[in-house]
Structures are given as structure tokens and as C-alpha cells.
Amino acid sequence: MAAVERLGRNPEGTIGQRRIGRTGDGDPDLSRQNFRVRSAGFLSERQRRLAWVGFFLAAFQAPLAAKLIDDASWFFAVVVALVVATVIIADDAQRRRPQTADYPE
């Protein structure tokens, strides 16, 4: 229950300050619970960072290899970059999926 409560004189001597928030139920305020939320995707944060690094390395290596090498071996870097990008996109999609609600019947 949210309430605006008028306080009397506090130790510093100010009069009439209001306290806004939940009072009386004994539960701590949610804003005081500082904790890190775990990611909802299938990649951890470290794996996700490594996937981005791998994607950028493969994406920048492909045009460089195409310019320096006469054969089509640069195409392998393009395929690797596309596979890693697909994994990153799938992880993003899973992170953005809403959580299932458990409604009592």
C-alpha cells in the first residue's frame, strides 16, 4: 500500500518532510535490492562477447583475403561470419522472448 506519510521533527530539526513509499508491511523496498539479472539467452555474457569478436574478425578478414589471395578460400571466412551472426541473432531472439506466465486456474 503506497502512502504519503507526514513525519514530525527528525533529528536534524526539519519539520514536515514527507516520506513516499510502502509503509507498514515489513517488506524491504524493491529499489534497495541491487542484484544483477542473468541473461535469458543460451550464450553467457563472455560467450556473447567472444562471438562478436569472432564475427568481426571473420568479417574483416574476408575482404582482405579476397584481395591478397587468388583463389576463393576467402569465401570460408564469409561462411564463418554468417554462421556466427546466425548464432548471435538466435541468442538475441531468445533474450527478447517474453517469459511464460504461470496463471493459477
Coordinates of N, CA, C and O in Angstrom, one line a residue:
M1 N 0.8 -1.2 0.0 CA 0.0 0.0 0.0 C 0.9 1.2 0.0 O 1.7 1.4 0.9
A2 N 0.7 2.0 -1.0 CA 1.5 3.3 -1.1 C 0.9 4.3 -0.3 O -0.3 4.6 -0.3
A3 N 1.6 5.0 0.5 CA 1.1 6.1 1.3 C 2.0 7.2 1.4 O 3.2 7.1 1.3
V4 N 1.5 8.4 1.6 CA 2.3 9.6 1.9 C 2.1 9.9 3.3 O 1.0 10.0 3.9
E5 N 3.2 9.8 4.0 CA 3.2 9.9 5.5 C 3.8 11.2 6.0 O 5.0 11.5 5.6
R6 N 3.2 11.9 6.8 CA 3.7 13.2 7.3 C 4.5 12.8 8.6 O 4.1 12.1 9.5
L7 N 5.8 13.3 8.6 CA 6.6 13.0 9.7 C 6.7 14.2 10.6 O 6.6 15.3 10.1
G8 N 7.0 14.0 11.8 CA 7.2 15.0 12.8 C 8.7 15.6 12.6 O 9.3 15.5 11.6
R9 N 9.2 16.0 13.7 CA 10.5 16.6 13.7 C 11.5 15.5 13.7 O 11.5 14.5 14.5
N10 N 12.5 15.5 12.7 CA 13.5 14.5 12.7 C 14.7 15.0 13.5 O 14.8 16.2 13.9
P11 N 15.8 14.2 13.6 CA 16.9 14.6 14.5 C 17.6 15.8 14.0 O 18.2 16.6 14.7
E12 N 17.6 16.1 12.7 CA 18.3 17.3 12.2 C 17.4 18.6 12.4 O 17.9 19.6 12.1
G13 N 16.2 18.4 12.7 CA 15.4 19.6 13.0 C 14.4 20.0 11.9 O 13.8 21.0 12.0
T14 N 14.4 19.3 10.8 CA 13.4 19.7 9.7 C 12.0 19.3 10.1 O 11.8 18.2 10.7
I15 N 11.1 20.1 9.7 CA 9.7 19.8 10.1 C 8.9 19.6 8.8 O 9.0 20.3 7.9
G16 N 8.0 18.6 8.9 CA 7.0 18.4 7.8 C 7.5 17.7 6.6 O 6.8 17.8 5.5
Q17 N 8.6 17.0 6.6 CA 9.0 16.3 5.3 C 8.1 15.1 5.2 O 7.7 14.4 6.1
R18 N 7.9 14.7 3.9 CA 7.0 13.6 3.6 C 7.9 12.4 3.2 O 8.9 12.6 2.5
R19 N 7.4 11.2 3.5 CA 8.0 10.0 3.0 C 7.0 9.3 2.1 O 5.9 9.1 2.5
I20 N 7.5 9.1 0.9 CA 6.6 8.4 -0.1 C 7.1 7.0 -0.3 O 8.3 6.8 -0.5
G21 N 6.2 6.1 -0.3 CA 6.5 4.7 -0.5 C 5.7 3.8 0.3 O 4.7 4.2 1.0
R22 N 6.0 2.5 0.3 CA 5.3 1.5 1.0 C 5.7 1.6 2.5 O 6.8 1.7 2.8
T23 N 4.7 1.5 3.3 CA 5.0 1.6 4.8 C 4.1 0.5 5.5 O 3.0 0.3 5.0
G24 N 4.6 0.0 6.5 CA 3.8 -0.9 7.4 C 3.8 -2.4 7.0 O 3.3 -3.1 7.8
D25 N 4.2 -2.8 5.8 CA 4.0 -4.2 5.5 C 5.3 -5.0 5.8 O 5.3 -6.2 5.8
G26 N 6.4 -4.3 6.2 CA 7.6 -5.0 6.6 C 8.5 -5.5 5.5 O 9.6 -6.0 5.7
D27 N 8.0 -5.4 4.2 CA 8.8 -5.8 3.1 C 9.8 -4.7 2.7 O 9.4 -3.5 2.7
P28 N 11.1 -5.1 2.4 CA 12.0 -4.0 2.0 C 11.6 -3.5 0.7 O 11.0 -4.1 -0.2
D29 N 12.0 -2.2 0.4 CA 11.7 -1.6 -0.8 C 12.5 -2.3 -2.0 O 13.6 -2.6 -1.8
L30 N 11.8 -2.5 -3.1 CA 12.5 -3.2 -4.2 C 13.7 -2.5 -4.8 O 14.6 -3.1 -5.3
S31 N 13.7 -1.1 -4.7 CA 14.8 -0.4 -5.3 C 16.1 -0.6 -4.5 O 17.2 -0.3 -4.9
R32 N 16.0 -1.1 -3.3 CA 17.2 -1.4 -2.5 C 17.8 -2.7 -2.8 O 18.9 -3.1 -2.3
Q33 N 17.1 -3.6 -3.5 CA 17.6 -4.9 -3.9 C 18.4 -4.8 -5.2 O 17.9 -4.9 -6.2
N34 N 19.7 -4.5 -5.0 CA 20.5 -4.4 -6.2 C 21.2 -5.7 -6.5 O 22.1 -6.1 -5.8
F35 N 20.8 -6.3 -7.6 CA 21.4 -7.6 -8.0 C 21.4 -7.6 -9.5 O 20.6 -7.0 -10.2
R36 N 22.3 -8.4 -10.0 CA 22.5 -8.5 -11.5 C 21.5 -9.5 -12.0 O 21.5 -10.6 -11.5
V37 N 20.9 -9.1 -13.1 CA 19.9 -10.0 -13.7 C 20.7 -10.9 -14.7 O 21.5 -10.4 -15.5
R38 N 20.5 -12.2 -14.6 CA 21.1 -13.1 -15.5 C 20.5 -13.0 -16.9 O 19.3 -12.7 -17.1
S39 N 21.3 -13.2 -17.9 CA 20.8 -13.1 -19.3 C 19.9 -14.3 -19.6 O 20.1 -15.4 -19.0
A40 N 18.9 -14.1 -20.4 CA 17.9 -15.1 -20.7 C 18.3 -15.9 -22.0 O 17.6 -16.9 -22.3
G41 N 19.4 -15.5 -22.6 CA 19.8 -16.2 -23.9 C 20.6 -17.5 -23.5 O 20.9 -17.8 -22.4
F42 N 20.9 -18.3 -24.6 CA 21.7 -19.5 -24.3 C 23.2 -19.3 -24.3 O 23.9 -20.1 -23.9
L43 N 23.6 -18.0 -24.7 CA 25.0 -17.7 -24.5 C 25.3 -16.9 -23.3 O 24.4 -16.1 -22.9
S44 N 26.4 -17.2 -22.6 CA 26.7 -16.4 -21.4 C 27.3 -15.0 -22.0 O 27.5 -14.9 -23.2
E45 N 27.5 -14.1 -21.1 CA 28.0 -12.8 -21.5 C 29.4 -12.9 -22.1 O 29.7 -12.3 -23.1
R46 N 30.2 -13.8 -21.6 CA 31.6 -14.0 -22.1 C 31.5 -14.6 -23.5 O 32.2 -14.2 -24.4
Q47 N 30.6 -15.6 -23.6 CA 30.5 -16.3 -24.9 C 29.9 -15.3 -26.0 O 30.3 -15.3 -27.1
R48 N 29.1 -14.4 -25.5 CA 28.5 -13.5 -26.4 C 29.5 -12.5 -26.9 O 29.6 -12.1 -28.1
R49 N 30.4 -12.0 -26.0 CA 31.5 -11.1 -26.4 C 32.4 -11.8 -27.4 O 32.9 -11.2 -28.4
L50 N 32.8 -13.0 -27.1 CA 33.7 -13.8 -28.0 C 33.0 -14.0 -29.3 O 33.7 -14.0 -30.4
A51 N 31.7 -14.2 -29.4 CA 31.0 -14.4 -30.7 C 31.1 -13.1 -31.5 O 31.3 -13.2 -32.7
W52 N 30.9 -12.0 -30.8 CA 31.0 -10.7 -31.6 C 32.5 -10.5 -32.1 O 32.7 -10.0 -33.2
V53 N 33.5 -10.8 -31.3 CA 34.9 -10.6 -31.7 C 35.1 -11.6 -32.9 O 35.7 -11.2 -33.9
G54 N 34.7 -12.8 -32.8 CA 34.9 -13.8 -33.9 C 34.2 -13.3 -35.2 O 34.7 -13.4 -36.3
F55 N 33.0 -12.7 -35.0 CA 32.2 -12.2 -36.2 C 33.0 -11.1 -36.9 O 33.2 -11.1 -38.1
F56 N 33.5 -10.1 -36.1 CA 34.2 -9.0 -36.6 C 35.5 -9.5 -37.3 O 35.9 -9.0 -38.3
L57 N 36.2 -10.4 -36.6 CA 37.5 -10.9 -37.2 C 37.2 -11.6 -38.5 O 38.0 -11.3 -39.5
A58 N 36.2 -12.4 -38.6 CA 35.9 -13.1 -39.8 C 35.4 -12.2 -40.9 O 35.8 -12.3 -42.1
A59 N 34.6 -11.2 -40.5 CA 34.1 -10.3 -41.5 C 35.1 -9.3 -42.1 O 35.1 -9.0 -43.2
F60 N 36.1 -9.0 -41.3 CA 37.2 -8.1 -41.8 C 38.3 -8.9 -42.5 O 39.0 -8.3 -43.3
Q61 N 38.4 -10.2 -42.2 CA 39.4 -11.0 -42.8 C 39.0 -11.4 -44.2 O 39.9 -11.5 -45.1
A62 N 37.7 -11.5 -44.5 CA 37.3 -12.0 -45.8 C 37.7 -11.0 -46.9 O 38.3 -11.5 -47.9
P63 N 37.4 -9.7 -46.8 CA 37.8 -8.9 -48.0 C 39.3 -8.7 -48.1 O 39.8 -8.6 -49.2
L64 N 40.0 -8.8 -47.0 CA 41.5 -8.7 -47.0 C 42.0 -10.0 -47.7 O 42.9 -9.9 -48.6
A65 N 41.5 -11.1 -47.4 CA 42.0 -12.4 -48.0 C 41.6 -12.4 -49.5 O 42.3 -12.9 -50.3
A66 N 40.4 -11.8 -49.8 CA 40.0 -11.8 -51.2 C 40.9 -11.0 -52.1 O 41.2 -11.2 -53.3
K67 N 41.5 -9.9 -51.5 CA 42.4 -9.0 -52.2 C 43.8 -9.6 -52.3 O 44.4 -9.5 -53.4
L68 N 44.2 -10.3 -51.3 CA 45.6 -10.8 -51.3 C 45.8 -12.2 -51.9 O 46.9 -12.5 -52.4
I69 N 44.7 -13.0 -51.9 CA 44.8 -14.4 -52.4 C 44.0 -14.6 -53.7 O 42.9 -14.1 -53.8
D70 N 44.6 -15.3 -54.6 CA 44.0 -15.5 -55.9 C 42.8 -16.5 -55.9 O 41.9 -16.4 -56.7
D71 N 42.8 -17.5 -55.0 CA 41.8 -18.5 -55.1 C 40.6 -18.0 -54.2 O 40.6 -16.9 -53.7
A72 N 39.6 -18.8 -54.1 CA 38.3 -18.4 -53.4 C 38.3 -18.9 -52.0 O 37.2 -19.1 -51.5
S73 N 39.4 -19.1 -51.4 CA 39.4 -19.5 -50.0 C 38.9 -18.5 -49.0 O 38.5 -18.8 -47.9
W74 N 38.8 -17.2 -49.4 CA 38.2 -16.1 -48.6 C 36.8 -16.4 -48.3 O 36.2 -15.9 -47.4
F75 N 36.1 -17.2 -49.2 CA 34.7 -17.5 -49.0 C 34.4 -18.2 -47.7 O 33.3 -18.0 -47.1
F76 N 35.4 -19.0 -47.3 CA 35.2 -19.7 -46.0 C 35.0 -18.7 -44.8 O 34.2 -18.9 -43.9
A77 N 35.8 -17.6 -44.8 CA 35.6 -16.5 -43.8 C 34.2 -15.9 -43.8 O 33.6 -15.6 -42.8
V78 N 33.7 -15.8 -45.0 CA 32.3 -15.2 -45.2 C 31.3 -16.2 -44.5 O 30.4 -15.8 -43.8
V79 N 31.5 -17.5 -44.8 CA 30.6 -18.5 -44.3 C 30.7 -18.6 -42.7 O 29.6 -18.6 -42.1
V80 N 31.9 -18.5 -42.2 CA 32.0 -18.5 -40.7 C 31.4 -17.3 -40.1 O 30.7 -17.4 -39.1
A81 N 31.6 -16.1 -40.8 CA 30.9 -14.9 -40.2 C 29.4 -15.0 -40.3 O 28.7 -14.6 -39.3
L82 N 28.8 -15.6 -41.3 CA 27.4 -15.8 -41.4 C 26.9 -16.8 -40.3 O 25.8 -16.5 -39.7
V83 N 27.6 -17.8 -40.0 CA 27.2 -18.8 -39.0 C 27.3 -18.1 -37.6 O 26.3 -18.3 -36.8
V84 N 28.3 -17.4 -37.3 CA 28.4 -16.7 -36.0 C 27.3 -15.7 -35.9 O 26.7 -15.5 -34.8
A85 N 27.0 -14.9 -37.0 CA 26.0 -13.9 -36.9 C 24.6 -14.6 -36.7 O 23.8 -14.0 -36.0
T86 N 24.4 -15.8 -37.3 CA 23.1 -16.5 -37.0 C 23.0 -16.9 -35.6 O 21.9 -16.8 -35.0
V87 N 24.1 -17.3 -34.9 CA 24.1 -17.7 -33.5 C 23.8 -16.4 -32.7 O 23.0 -16.5 -31.7
I88 N 24.4 -15.3 -33.0 CA 24.1 -14.1 -32.2 C 22.7 -13.6 -32.4 O 22.0 -13.2 -31.4
I89 N 22.1 -13.7 -33.6 CA 20.7 -13.3 -33.8 C 19.8 -14.3 -33.1 O 18.8 -13.8 -32.5
A90 N 20.1 -15.6 -33.1 CA 19.3 -16.5 -32.3 C 19.3 -16.3 -30.8 O 18.3 -16.3 -30.1
D91 N 20.5 -15.9 -30.3 CA 20.6 -15.6 -28.9 C 19.8 -14.3 -28.6 O 19.1 -14.2 -27.5
D92 N 19.9 -13.3 -29.5 CA 19.1 -12.1 -29.3 C 17.6 -12.4 -29.3 O 16.8 -11.8 -28.5
A93 N 17.1 -13.2 -30.2 CA 15.7 -13.6 -30.2 C 15.3 -14.3 -28.9 O 14.2 -14.0 -28.4
Q94 N 16.1 -15.1 -28.4 CA 15.7 -15.8 -27.2 C 15.7 -14.9 -26.0 O 14.9 -15.0 -25.1
R95 N 16.6 -13.9 -26.0 CA 16.7 -12.9 -24.9 C 15.4 -12.0 -24.9 O 15.0 -11.6 -23.9
R96 N 14.9 -11.7 -26.1 CA 13.7 -10.9 -26.2 C 12.4 -11.6 -26.1 O 11.4 -10.9 -26.1
R97 N 12.4 -12.9 -26.0 CA 11.2 -13.7 -25.9 C 10.6 -13.4 -24.5 O 11.3 -13.5 -23.5
P98 N 9.3 -13.1 -24.4 CA 8.7 -12.9 -23.1 C 8.7 -14.1 -22.2 O 8.6 -15.3 -22.7
Q99 N 8.8 -13.9 -20.9 CA 8.7 -15.1 -20.0 C 7.3 -15.6 -19.9 O 6.4 -14.9 -20.0
T100 N 7.3 -16.9 -19.7 CA 5.9 -17.5 -19.6 C 5.3 -17.2 -18.3 O 6.0 -17.2 -17.2
A101 N 4.1 -16.9 -18.3 CA 3.4 -16.5 -17.0 C 2.7 -17.8 -16.5 O 2.1 -18.5 -17.3
D102 N 2.7 -18.0 -15.2 CA 2.1 -19.2 -14.6 C 0.8 -18.7 -13.9 O 0.9 -18.3 -12.8
Y103 N -0.3 -18.8 -14.6 CA -1.6 -18.4 -14.0 C -2.3 -19.5 -13.2 O -2.4 -20.6 -13.7
P104 N -2.7 -19.2 -12.0 CA -3.5 -20.2 -11.3 C -4.8 -20.4 -11.9 O -5.5 -19.5 -12.4
E105 N -5.3 -21.6 -12.0 CA -6.6 -21.9 -12.6 C -7.7 -22.0 -11.6 O -7.6 -22.3 -10.5

